[in-house]
PDB file of C-alpha atoms in Angstrom:
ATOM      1  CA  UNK F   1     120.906  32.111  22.355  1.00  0.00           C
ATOM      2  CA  UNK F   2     120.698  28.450  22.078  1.00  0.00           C
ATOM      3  CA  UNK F   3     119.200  27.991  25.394  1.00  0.00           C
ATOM      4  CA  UNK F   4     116.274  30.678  24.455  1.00  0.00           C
ATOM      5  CA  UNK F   5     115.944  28.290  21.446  1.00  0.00           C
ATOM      6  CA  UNK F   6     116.028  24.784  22.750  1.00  0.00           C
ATOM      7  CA  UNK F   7     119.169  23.935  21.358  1.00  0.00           C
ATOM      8  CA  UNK F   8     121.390  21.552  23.956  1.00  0.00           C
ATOM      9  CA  UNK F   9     124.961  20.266  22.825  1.00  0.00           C
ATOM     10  CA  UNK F  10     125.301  17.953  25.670  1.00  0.00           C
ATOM     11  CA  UNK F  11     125.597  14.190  25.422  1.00  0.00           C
ATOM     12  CA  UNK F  12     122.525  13.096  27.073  1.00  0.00           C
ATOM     13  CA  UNK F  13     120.364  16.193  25.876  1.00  0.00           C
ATOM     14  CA  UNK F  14     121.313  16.834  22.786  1.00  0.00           C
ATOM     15  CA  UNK F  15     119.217  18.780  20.271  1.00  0.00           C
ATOM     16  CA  UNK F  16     120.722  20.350  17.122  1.00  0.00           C
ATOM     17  CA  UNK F  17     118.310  22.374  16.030  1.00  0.00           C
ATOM     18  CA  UNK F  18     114.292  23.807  16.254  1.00  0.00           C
ATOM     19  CA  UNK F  19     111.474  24.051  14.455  1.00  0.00           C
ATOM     20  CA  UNK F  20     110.751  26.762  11.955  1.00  0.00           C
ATOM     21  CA  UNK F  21     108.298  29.223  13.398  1.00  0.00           C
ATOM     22  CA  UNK F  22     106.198  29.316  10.498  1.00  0.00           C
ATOM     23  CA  UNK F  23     106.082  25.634   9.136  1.00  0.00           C
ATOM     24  CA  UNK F  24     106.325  22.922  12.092  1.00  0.00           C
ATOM     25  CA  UNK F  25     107.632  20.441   9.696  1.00  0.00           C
ATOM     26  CA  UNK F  26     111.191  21.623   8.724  1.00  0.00           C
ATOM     27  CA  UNK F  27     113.668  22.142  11.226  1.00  0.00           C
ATOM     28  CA  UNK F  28     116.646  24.778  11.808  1.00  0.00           C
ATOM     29  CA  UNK F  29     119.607  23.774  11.831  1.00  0.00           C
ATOM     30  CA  UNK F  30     122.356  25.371  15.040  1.00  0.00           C
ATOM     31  CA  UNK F  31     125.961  25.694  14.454  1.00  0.00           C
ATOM     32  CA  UNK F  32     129.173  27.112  15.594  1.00  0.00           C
ATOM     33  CA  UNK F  33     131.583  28.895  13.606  1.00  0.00           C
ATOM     34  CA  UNK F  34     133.724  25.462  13.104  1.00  0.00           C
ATOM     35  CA  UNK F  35     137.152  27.752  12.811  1.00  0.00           C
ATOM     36  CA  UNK F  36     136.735  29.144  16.159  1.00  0.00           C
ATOM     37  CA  UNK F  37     135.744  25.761  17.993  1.00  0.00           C
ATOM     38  CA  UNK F  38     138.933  24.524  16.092  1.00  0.00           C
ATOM     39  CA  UNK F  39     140.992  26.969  18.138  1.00  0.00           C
ATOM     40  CA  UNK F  40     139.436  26.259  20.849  1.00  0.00           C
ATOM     41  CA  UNK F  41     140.883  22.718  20.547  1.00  0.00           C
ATOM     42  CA  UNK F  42     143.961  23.654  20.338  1.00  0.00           C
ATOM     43  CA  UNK F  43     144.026  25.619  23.036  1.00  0.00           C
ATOM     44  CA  UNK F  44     142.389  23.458  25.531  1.00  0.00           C
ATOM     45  CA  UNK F  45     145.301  21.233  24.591  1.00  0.00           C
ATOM     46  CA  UNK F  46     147.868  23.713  25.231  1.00  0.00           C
ATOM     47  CA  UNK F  47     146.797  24.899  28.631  1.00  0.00           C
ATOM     48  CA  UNK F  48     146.317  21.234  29.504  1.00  0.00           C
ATOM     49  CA  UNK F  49     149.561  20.062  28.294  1.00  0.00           C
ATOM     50  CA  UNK F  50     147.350  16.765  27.559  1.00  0.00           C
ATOM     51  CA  UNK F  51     144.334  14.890  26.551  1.00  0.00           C
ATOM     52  CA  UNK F  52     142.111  11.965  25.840  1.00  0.00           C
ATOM     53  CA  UNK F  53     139.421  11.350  23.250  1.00  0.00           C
ATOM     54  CA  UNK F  54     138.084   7.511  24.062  1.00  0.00           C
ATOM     55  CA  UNK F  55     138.754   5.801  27.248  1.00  0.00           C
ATOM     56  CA  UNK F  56     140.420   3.378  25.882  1.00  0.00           C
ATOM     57  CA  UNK F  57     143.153   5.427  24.510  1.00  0.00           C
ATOM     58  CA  UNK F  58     146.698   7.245  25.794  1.00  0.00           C
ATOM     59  CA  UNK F  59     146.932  10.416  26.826  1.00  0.00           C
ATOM     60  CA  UNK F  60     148.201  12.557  23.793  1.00  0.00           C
ATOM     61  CA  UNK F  61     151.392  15.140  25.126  1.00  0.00           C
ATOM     62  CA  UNK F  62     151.756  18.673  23.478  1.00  0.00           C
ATOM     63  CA  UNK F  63     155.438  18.414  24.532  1.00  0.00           C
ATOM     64  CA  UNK F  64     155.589  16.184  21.942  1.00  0.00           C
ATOM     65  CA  UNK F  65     155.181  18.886  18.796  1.00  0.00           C
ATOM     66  CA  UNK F  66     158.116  20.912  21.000  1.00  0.00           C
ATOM     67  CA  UNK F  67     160.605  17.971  20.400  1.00  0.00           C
ATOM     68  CA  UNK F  68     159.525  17.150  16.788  1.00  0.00           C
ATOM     69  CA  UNK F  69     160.410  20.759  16.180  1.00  0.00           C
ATOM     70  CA  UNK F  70     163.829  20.418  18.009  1.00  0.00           C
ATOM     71  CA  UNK F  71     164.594  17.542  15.543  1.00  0.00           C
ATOM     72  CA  UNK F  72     163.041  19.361  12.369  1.00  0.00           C
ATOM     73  CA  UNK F  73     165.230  22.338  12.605  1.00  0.00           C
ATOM     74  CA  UNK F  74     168.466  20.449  12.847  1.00  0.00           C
ATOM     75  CA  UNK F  75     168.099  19.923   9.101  1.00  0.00           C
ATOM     76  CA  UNK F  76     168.338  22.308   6.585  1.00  0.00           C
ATOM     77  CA  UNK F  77     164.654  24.314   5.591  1.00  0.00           C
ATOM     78  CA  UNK F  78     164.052  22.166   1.964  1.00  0.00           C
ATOM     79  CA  UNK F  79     164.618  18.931   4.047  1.00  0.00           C
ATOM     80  CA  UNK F  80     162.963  19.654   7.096  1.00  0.00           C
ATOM     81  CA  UNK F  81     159.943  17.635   7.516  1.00  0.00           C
ATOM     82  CA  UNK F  82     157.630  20.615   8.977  1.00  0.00           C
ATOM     83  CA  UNK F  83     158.976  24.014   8.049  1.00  0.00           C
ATOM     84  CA  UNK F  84     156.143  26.117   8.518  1.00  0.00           C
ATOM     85  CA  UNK F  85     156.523  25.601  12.173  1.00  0.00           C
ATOM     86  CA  UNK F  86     157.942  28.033  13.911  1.00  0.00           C
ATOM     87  CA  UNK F  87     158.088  28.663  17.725  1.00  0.00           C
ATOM     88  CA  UNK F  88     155.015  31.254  17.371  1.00  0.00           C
ATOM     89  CA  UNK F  89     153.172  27.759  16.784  1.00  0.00           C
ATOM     90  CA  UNK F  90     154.285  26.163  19.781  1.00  0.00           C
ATOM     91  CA  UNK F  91     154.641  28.555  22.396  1.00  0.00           C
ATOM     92  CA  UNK F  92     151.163  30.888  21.904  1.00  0.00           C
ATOM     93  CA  UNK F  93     150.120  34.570  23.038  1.00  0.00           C
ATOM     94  CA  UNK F  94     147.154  35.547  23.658  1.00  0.00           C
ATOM     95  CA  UNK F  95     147.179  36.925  20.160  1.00  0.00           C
ATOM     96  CA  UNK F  96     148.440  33.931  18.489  1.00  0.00           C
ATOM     97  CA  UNK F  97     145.735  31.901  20.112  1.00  0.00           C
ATOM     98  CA  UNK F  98     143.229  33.683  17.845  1.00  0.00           C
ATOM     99  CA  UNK F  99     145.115  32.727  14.699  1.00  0.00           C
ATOM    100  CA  UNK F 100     143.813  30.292  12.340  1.00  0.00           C
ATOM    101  CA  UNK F 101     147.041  29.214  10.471  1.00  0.00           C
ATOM    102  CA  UNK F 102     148.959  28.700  13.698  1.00  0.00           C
ATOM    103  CA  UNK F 103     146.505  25.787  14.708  1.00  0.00           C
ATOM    104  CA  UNK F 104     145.751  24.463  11.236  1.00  0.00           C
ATOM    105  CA  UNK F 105     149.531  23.602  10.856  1.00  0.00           C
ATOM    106  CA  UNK F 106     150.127  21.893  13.632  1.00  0.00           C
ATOM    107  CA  UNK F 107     147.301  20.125  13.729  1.00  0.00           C
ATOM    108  CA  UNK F 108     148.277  18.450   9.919  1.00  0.00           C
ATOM    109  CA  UNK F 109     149.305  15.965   8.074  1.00  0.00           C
ATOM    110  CA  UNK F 110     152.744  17.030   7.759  1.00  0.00           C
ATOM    111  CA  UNK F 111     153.053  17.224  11.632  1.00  0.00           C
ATOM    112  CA  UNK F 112     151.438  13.352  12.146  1.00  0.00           C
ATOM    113  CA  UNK F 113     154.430  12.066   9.769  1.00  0.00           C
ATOM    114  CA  UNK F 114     156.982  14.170  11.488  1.00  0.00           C
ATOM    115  CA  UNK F 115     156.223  12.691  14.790  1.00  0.00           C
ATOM    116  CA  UNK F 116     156.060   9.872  13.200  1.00  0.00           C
ATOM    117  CA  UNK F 117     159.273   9.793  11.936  1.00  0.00           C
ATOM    118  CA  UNK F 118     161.721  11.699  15.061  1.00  0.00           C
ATOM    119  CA  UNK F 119     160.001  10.284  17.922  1.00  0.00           C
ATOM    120  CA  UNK F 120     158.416   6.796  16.641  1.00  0.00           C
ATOM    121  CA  UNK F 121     157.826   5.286  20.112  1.00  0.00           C
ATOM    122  CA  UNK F 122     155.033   6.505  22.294  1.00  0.00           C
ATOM    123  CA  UNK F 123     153.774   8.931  20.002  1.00  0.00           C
ATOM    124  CA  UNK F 124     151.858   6.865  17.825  1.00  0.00           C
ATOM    125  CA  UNK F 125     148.474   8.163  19.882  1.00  0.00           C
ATOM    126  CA  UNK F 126     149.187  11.844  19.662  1.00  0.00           C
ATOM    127  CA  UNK F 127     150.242  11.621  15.881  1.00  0.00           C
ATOM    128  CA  UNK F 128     146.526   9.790  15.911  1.00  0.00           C
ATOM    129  CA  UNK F 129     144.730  13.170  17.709  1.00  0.00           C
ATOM    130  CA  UNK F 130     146.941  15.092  15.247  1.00  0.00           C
ATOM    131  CA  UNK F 131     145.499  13.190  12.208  1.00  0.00           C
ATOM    132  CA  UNK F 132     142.316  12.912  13.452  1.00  0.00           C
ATOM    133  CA  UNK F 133     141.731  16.873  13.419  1.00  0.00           C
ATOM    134  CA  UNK F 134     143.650  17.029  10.459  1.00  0.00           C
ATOM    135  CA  UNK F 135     140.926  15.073   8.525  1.00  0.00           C
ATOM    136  CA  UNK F 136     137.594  16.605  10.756  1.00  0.00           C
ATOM    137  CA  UNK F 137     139.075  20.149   9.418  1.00  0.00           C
ATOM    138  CA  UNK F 138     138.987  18.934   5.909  1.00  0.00           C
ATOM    139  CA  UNK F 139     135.841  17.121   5.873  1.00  0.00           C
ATOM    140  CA  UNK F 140     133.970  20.310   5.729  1.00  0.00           C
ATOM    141  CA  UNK F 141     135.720  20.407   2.126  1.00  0.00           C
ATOM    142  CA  UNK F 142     134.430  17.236   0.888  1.00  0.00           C
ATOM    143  CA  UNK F 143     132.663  16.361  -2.079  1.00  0.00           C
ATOM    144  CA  UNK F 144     131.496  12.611  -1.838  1.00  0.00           C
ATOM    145  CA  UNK F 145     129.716  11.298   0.957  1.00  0.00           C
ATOM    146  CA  UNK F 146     132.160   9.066   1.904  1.00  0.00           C
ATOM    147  CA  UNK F 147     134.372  11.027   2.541  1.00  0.00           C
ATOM    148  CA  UNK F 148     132.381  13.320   4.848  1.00  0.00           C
ATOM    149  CA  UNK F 149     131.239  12.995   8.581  1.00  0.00           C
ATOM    150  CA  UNK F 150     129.915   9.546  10.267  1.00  0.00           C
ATOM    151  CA  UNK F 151     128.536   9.357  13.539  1.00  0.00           C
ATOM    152  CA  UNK F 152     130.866   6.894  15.665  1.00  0.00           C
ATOM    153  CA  UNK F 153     129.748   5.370  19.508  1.00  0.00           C
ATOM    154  CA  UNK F 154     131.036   7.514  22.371  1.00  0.00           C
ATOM    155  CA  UNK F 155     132.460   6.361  25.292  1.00  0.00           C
ATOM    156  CA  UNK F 156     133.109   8.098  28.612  1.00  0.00           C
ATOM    157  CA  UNK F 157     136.116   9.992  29.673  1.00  0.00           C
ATOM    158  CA  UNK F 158     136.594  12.353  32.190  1.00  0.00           C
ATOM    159  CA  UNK F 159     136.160  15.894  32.035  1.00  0.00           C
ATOM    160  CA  UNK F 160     139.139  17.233  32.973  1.00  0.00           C
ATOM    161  CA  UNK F 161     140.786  14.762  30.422  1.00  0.00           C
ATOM    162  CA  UNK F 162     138.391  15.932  26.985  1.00  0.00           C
ATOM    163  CA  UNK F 163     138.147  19.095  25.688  1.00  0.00           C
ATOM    164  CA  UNK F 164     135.883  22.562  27.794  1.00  0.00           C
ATOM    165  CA  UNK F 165     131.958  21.630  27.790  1.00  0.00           C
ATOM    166  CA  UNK F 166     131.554  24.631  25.493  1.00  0.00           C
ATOM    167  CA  UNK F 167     134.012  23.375  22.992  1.00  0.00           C
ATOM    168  CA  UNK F 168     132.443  20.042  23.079  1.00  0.00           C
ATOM    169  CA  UNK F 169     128.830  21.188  22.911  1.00  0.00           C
ATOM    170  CA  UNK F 170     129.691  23.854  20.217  1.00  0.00           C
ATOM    171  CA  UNK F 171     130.941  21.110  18.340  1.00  0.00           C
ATOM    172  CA  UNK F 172     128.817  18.015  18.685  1.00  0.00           C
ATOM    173  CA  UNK F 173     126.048  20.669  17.909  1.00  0.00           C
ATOM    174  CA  UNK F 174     127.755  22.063  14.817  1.00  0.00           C
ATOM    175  CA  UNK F 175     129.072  17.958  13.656  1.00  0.00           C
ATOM    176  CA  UNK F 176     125.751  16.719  14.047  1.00  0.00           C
ATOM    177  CA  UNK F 177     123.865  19.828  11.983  1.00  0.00           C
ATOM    178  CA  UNK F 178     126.737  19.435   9.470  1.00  0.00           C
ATOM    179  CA  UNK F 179     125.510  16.048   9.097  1.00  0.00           C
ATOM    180  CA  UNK F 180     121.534  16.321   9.343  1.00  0.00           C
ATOM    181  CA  UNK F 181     121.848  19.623   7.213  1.00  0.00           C
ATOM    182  CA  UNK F 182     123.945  17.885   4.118  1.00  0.00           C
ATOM    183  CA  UNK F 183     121.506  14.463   3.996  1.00  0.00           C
ATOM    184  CA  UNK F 184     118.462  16.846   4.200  1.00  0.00           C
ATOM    185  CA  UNK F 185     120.083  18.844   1.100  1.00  0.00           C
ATOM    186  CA  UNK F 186     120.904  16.034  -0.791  1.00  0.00           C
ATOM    187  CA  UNK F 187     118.414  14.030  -0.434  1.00  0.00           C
ATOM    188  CA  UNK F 188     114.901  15.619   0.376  1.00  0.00           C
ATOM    189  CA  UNK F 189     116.173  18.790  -1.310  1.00  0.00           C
ATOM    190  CA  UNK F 190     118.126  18.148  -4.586  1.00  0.00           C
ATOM    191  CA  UNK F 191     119.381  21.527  -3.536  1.00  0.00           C
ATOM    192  CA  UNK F 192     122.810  21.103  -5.058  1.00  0.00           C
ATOM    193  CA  UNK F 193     121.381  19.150  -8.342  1.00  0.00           C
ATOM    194  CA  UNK F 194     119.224  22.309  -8.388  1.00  0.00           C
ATOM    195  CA  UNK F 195     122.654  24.703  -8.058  1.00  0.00           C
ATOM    196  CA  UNK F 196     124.388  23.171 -10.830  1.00  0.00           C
ATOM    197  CA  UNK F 197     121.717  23.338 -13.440  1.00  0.00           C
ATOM    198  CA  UNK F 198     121.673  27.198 -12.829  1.00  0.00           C
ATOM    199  CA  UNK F 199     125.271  27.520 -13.665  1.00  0.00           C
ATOM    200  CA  UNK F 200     124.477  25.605 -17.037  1.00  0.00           C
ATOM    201  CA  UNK F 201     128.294  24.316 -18.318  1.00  0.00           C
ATOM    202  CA  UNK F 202     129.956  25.288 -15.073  1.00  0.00           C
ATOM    203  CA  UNK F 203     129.221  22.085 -12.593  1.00  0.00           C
ATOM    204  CA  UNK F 204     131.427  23.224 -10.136  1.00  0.00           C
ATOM    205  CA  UNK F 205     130.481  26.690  -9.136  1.00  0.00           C
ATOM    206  CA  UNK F 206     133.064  28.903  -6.552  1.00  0.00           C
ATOM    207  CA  UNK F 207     131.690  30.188  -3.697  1.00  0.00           C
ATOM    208  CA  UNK F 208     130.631  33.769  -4.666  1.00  0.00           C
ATOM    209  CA  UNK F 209     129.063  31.867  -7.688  1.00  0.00           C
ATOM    210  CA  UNK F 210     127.234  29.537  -5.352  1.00  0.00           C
ATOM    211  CA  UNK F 211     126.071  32.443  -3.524  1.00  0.00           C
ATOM    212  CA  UNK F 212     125.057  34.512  -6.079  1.00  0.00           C
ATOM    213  CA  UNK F 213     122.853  31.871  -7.549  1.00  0.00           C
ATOM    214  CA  UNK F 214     121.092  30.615  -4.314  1.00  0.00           C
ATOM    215  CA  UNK F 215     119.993  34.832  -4.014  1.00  0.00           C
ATOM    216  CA  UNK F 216     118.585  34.317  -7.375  1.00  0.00           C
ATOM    217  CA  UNK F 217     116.832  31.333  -7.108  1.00  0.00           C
ATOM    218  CA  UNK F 218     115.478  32.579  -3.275  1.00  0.00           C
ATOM    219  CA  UNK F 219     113.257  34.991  -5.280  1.00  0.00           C
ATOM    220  CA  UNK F 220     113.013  32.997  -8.512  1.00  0.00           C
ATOM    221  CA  UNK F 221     109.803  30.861  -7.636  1.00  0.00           C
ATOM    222  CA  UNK F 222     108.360  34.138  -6.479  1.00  0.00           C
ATOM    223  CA  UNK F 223     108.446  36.279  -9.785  1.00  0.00           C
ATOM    224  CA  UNK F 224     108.398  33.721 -11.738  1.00  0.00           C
ATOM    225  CA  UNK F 225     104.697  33.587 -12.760  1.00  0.00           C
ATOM    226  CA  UNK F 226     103.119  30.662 -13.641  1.00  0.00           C
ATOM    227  CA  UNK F 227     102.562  28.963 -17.329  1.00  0.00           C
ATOM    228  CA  UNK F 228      98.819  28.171 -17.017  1.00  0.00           C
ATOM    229  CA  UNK F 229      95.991  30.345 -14.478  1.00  0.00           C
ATOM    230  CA  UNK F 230      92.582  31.295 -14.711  1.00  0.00           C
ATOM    231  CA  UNK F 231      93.281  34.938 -14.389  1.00  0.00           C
ATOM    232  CA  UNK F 232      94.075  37.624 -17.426  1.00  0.00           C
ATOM    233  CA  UNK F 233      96.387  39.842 -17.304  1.00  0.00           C
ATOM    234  CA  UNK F 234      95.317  43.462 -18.544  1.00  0.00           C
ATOM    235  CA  UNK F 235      98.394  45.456 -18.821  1.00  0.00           C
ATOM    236  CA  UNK F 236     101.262  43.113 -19.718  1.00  0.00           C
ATOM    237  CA  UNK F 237     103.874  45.967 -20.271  1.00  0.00           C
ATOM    238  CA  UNK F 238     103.644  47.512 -16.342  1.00  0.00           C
ATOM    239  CA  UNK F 239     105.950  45.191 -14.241  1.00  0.00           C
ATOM    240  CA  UNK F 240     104.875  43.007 -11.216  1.00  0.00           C
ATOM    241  CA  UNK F 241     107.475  44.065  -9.012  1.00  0.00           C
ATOM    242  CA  UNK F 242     109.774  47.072  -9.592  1.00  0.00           C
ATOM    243  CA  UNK F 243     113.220  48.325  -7.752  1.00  0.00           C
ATOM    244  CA  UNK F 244     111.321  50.563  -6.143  1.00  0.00           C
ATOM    245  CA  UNK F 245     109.019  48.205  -4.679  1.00  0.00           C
ATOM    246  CA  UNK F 246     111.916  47.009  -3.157  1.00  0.00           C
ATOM    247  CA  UNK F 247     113.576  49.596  -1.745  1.00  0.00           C
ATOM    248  CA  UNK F 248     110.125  51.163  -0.386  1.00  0.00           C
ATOM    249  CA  UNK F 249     110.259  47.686   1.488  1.00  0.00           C
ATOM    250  CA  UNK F 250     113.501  47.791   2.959  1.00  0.00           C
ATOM    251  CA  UNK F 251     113.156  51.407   3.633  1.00  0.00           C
ATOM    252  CA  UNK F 252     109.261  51.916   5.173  1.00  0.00           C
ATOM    253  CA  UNK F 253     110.378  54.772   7.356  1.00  0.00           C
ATOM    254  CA  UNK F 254     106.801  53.632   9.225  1.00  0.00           C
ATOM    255  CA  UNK F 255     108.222  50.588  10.739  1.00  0.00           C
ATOM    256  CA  UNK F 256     108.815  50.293  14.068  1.00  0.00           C
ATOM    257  CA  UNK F 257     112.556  50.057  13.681  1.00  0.00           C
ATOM    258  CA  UNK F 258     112.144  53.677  12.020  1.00  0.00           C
ATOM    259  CA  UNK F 259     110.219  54.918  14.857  1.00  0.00           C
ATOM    260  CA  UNK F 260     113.042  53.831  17.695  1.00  0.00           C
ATOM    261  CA  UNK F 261     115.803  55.384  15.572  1.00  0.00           C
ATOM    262  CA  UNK F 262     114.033  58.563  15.191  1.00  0.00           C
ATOM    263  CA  UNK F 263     112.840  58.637  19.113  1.00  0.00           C
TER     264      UNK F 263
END
């Protein structure tokens, strides 16, 4: 699908995104589900047993997390330094590869300090990587702007050393969207200014809230009619646009949609 759309997530080539088909001046913006490119980091490092993200930098070992856990679970489970690891997290199915909370806890906080603290020597680059993910996860989460994304230089590596090209494409496309996509928003948009005056006291809407308004005000500039016009209105009581307006709509049994089910 990105291909058909001009969308390219290699270094050289990259393009994040395409033009609207029906206004040449605002873009759309690609991305990958960020959860499952996650995973996919994590399991490139398992079957690799190693990595490298700059060329200046050591290889980071997965056999590392195996001997952290050897020390952890020496000590009993309230002073253990990482007890939600377990050896579903280090030694992964094909069915544990596809769960979220197995590579979200290794790749923490918790597990940066523990090999930080058993192993001390050597490790200091893989309790980096392990950090480094760590924070990428949870700068989708942020709230200020410095605490979000930045766009750093890239140097070269090796193939076999980084993560698959898909993985990487996936998410350079999906960082650099992220980034374009919140600026544009904030900026140029004043979408989330707009967001928070809907919910009147509540500045800090949930998600289901946040979604609930953003349906509303998709169609509110639409109904809304306008204060001052040079047209009368005859019959004020019928409404504009009814429910069943709507559903006729959604429901044209003439479409051509219609016609292929039927056939």
């Amino acid at each position: 699908m990105w291909k058909e759309l001009g969308v390219n997530g290699t270094q050289d080539k990259l393009k994040h995104y395409f033009e609207h088909p029906l206004d040449e001046n605002r873009k759309i913006y690609a991305f990958s589900d960020f959860v499952h490119v996650f995973k996919c980091v994590r399991n490139r490092f398992y079957n690799n047993a190693s990595l490298r993200l700059h060329h200046e930098s050591d290889s980071v070992s997965w056999s590392y997390f195996k001997e952290v856990y050897k020390n952890d679970i020496l000590y009993p489970t309230n002073l253990r330094l990482i007890p939600r690891i377990t050896p579903q997290h280090l030694q992964l199915s094909s069915m544990s590869k596809m769960r979220v909370r197995l590579c979200t806890q290794v790749f923490s906080m918790s597990m940066a300090h523990a090999l930080r603290f058993y192993l001390k020597k050597g490790v200091s680059e893989t309790a980096n990587f392990v950090e480094y993910w760590n924070n990428l996860f949870d700068n989708f989460n942020r709230i200020l702007p410095w605490q979000g994304l930045r766009i750093v230089i890239a140097h070269h590596i090796t193939p076999e050393e980084f993560l698959t090209p898909q993985t990487a494409q996936s998410l350079r496309v999906t960082l650099h969207s992220t980034i374009d996509l919140s600026m544009y928003l904030l900026e140029k948009c004043k979408f989330f200014g707009t967001i928070r005056q809907a919910t009147g006291p509540n500045d800090h809407p949930t998600t289901p809230t946040f979604l609930h308004l953003y349906k509303i005000l998709s169609v509110y500039s639409v109904l809304k009619p306008p204060k001052y016009g040079n047209c009368t209105v005859v019959n004020s009581d019928i409404s504009k646009i009814s429910l069943a307006d709507i559903r006729d709509i959604f429901h044209e049994k003439t479409s051509e949609r219609w016609e292929k089910l039927k056939n």
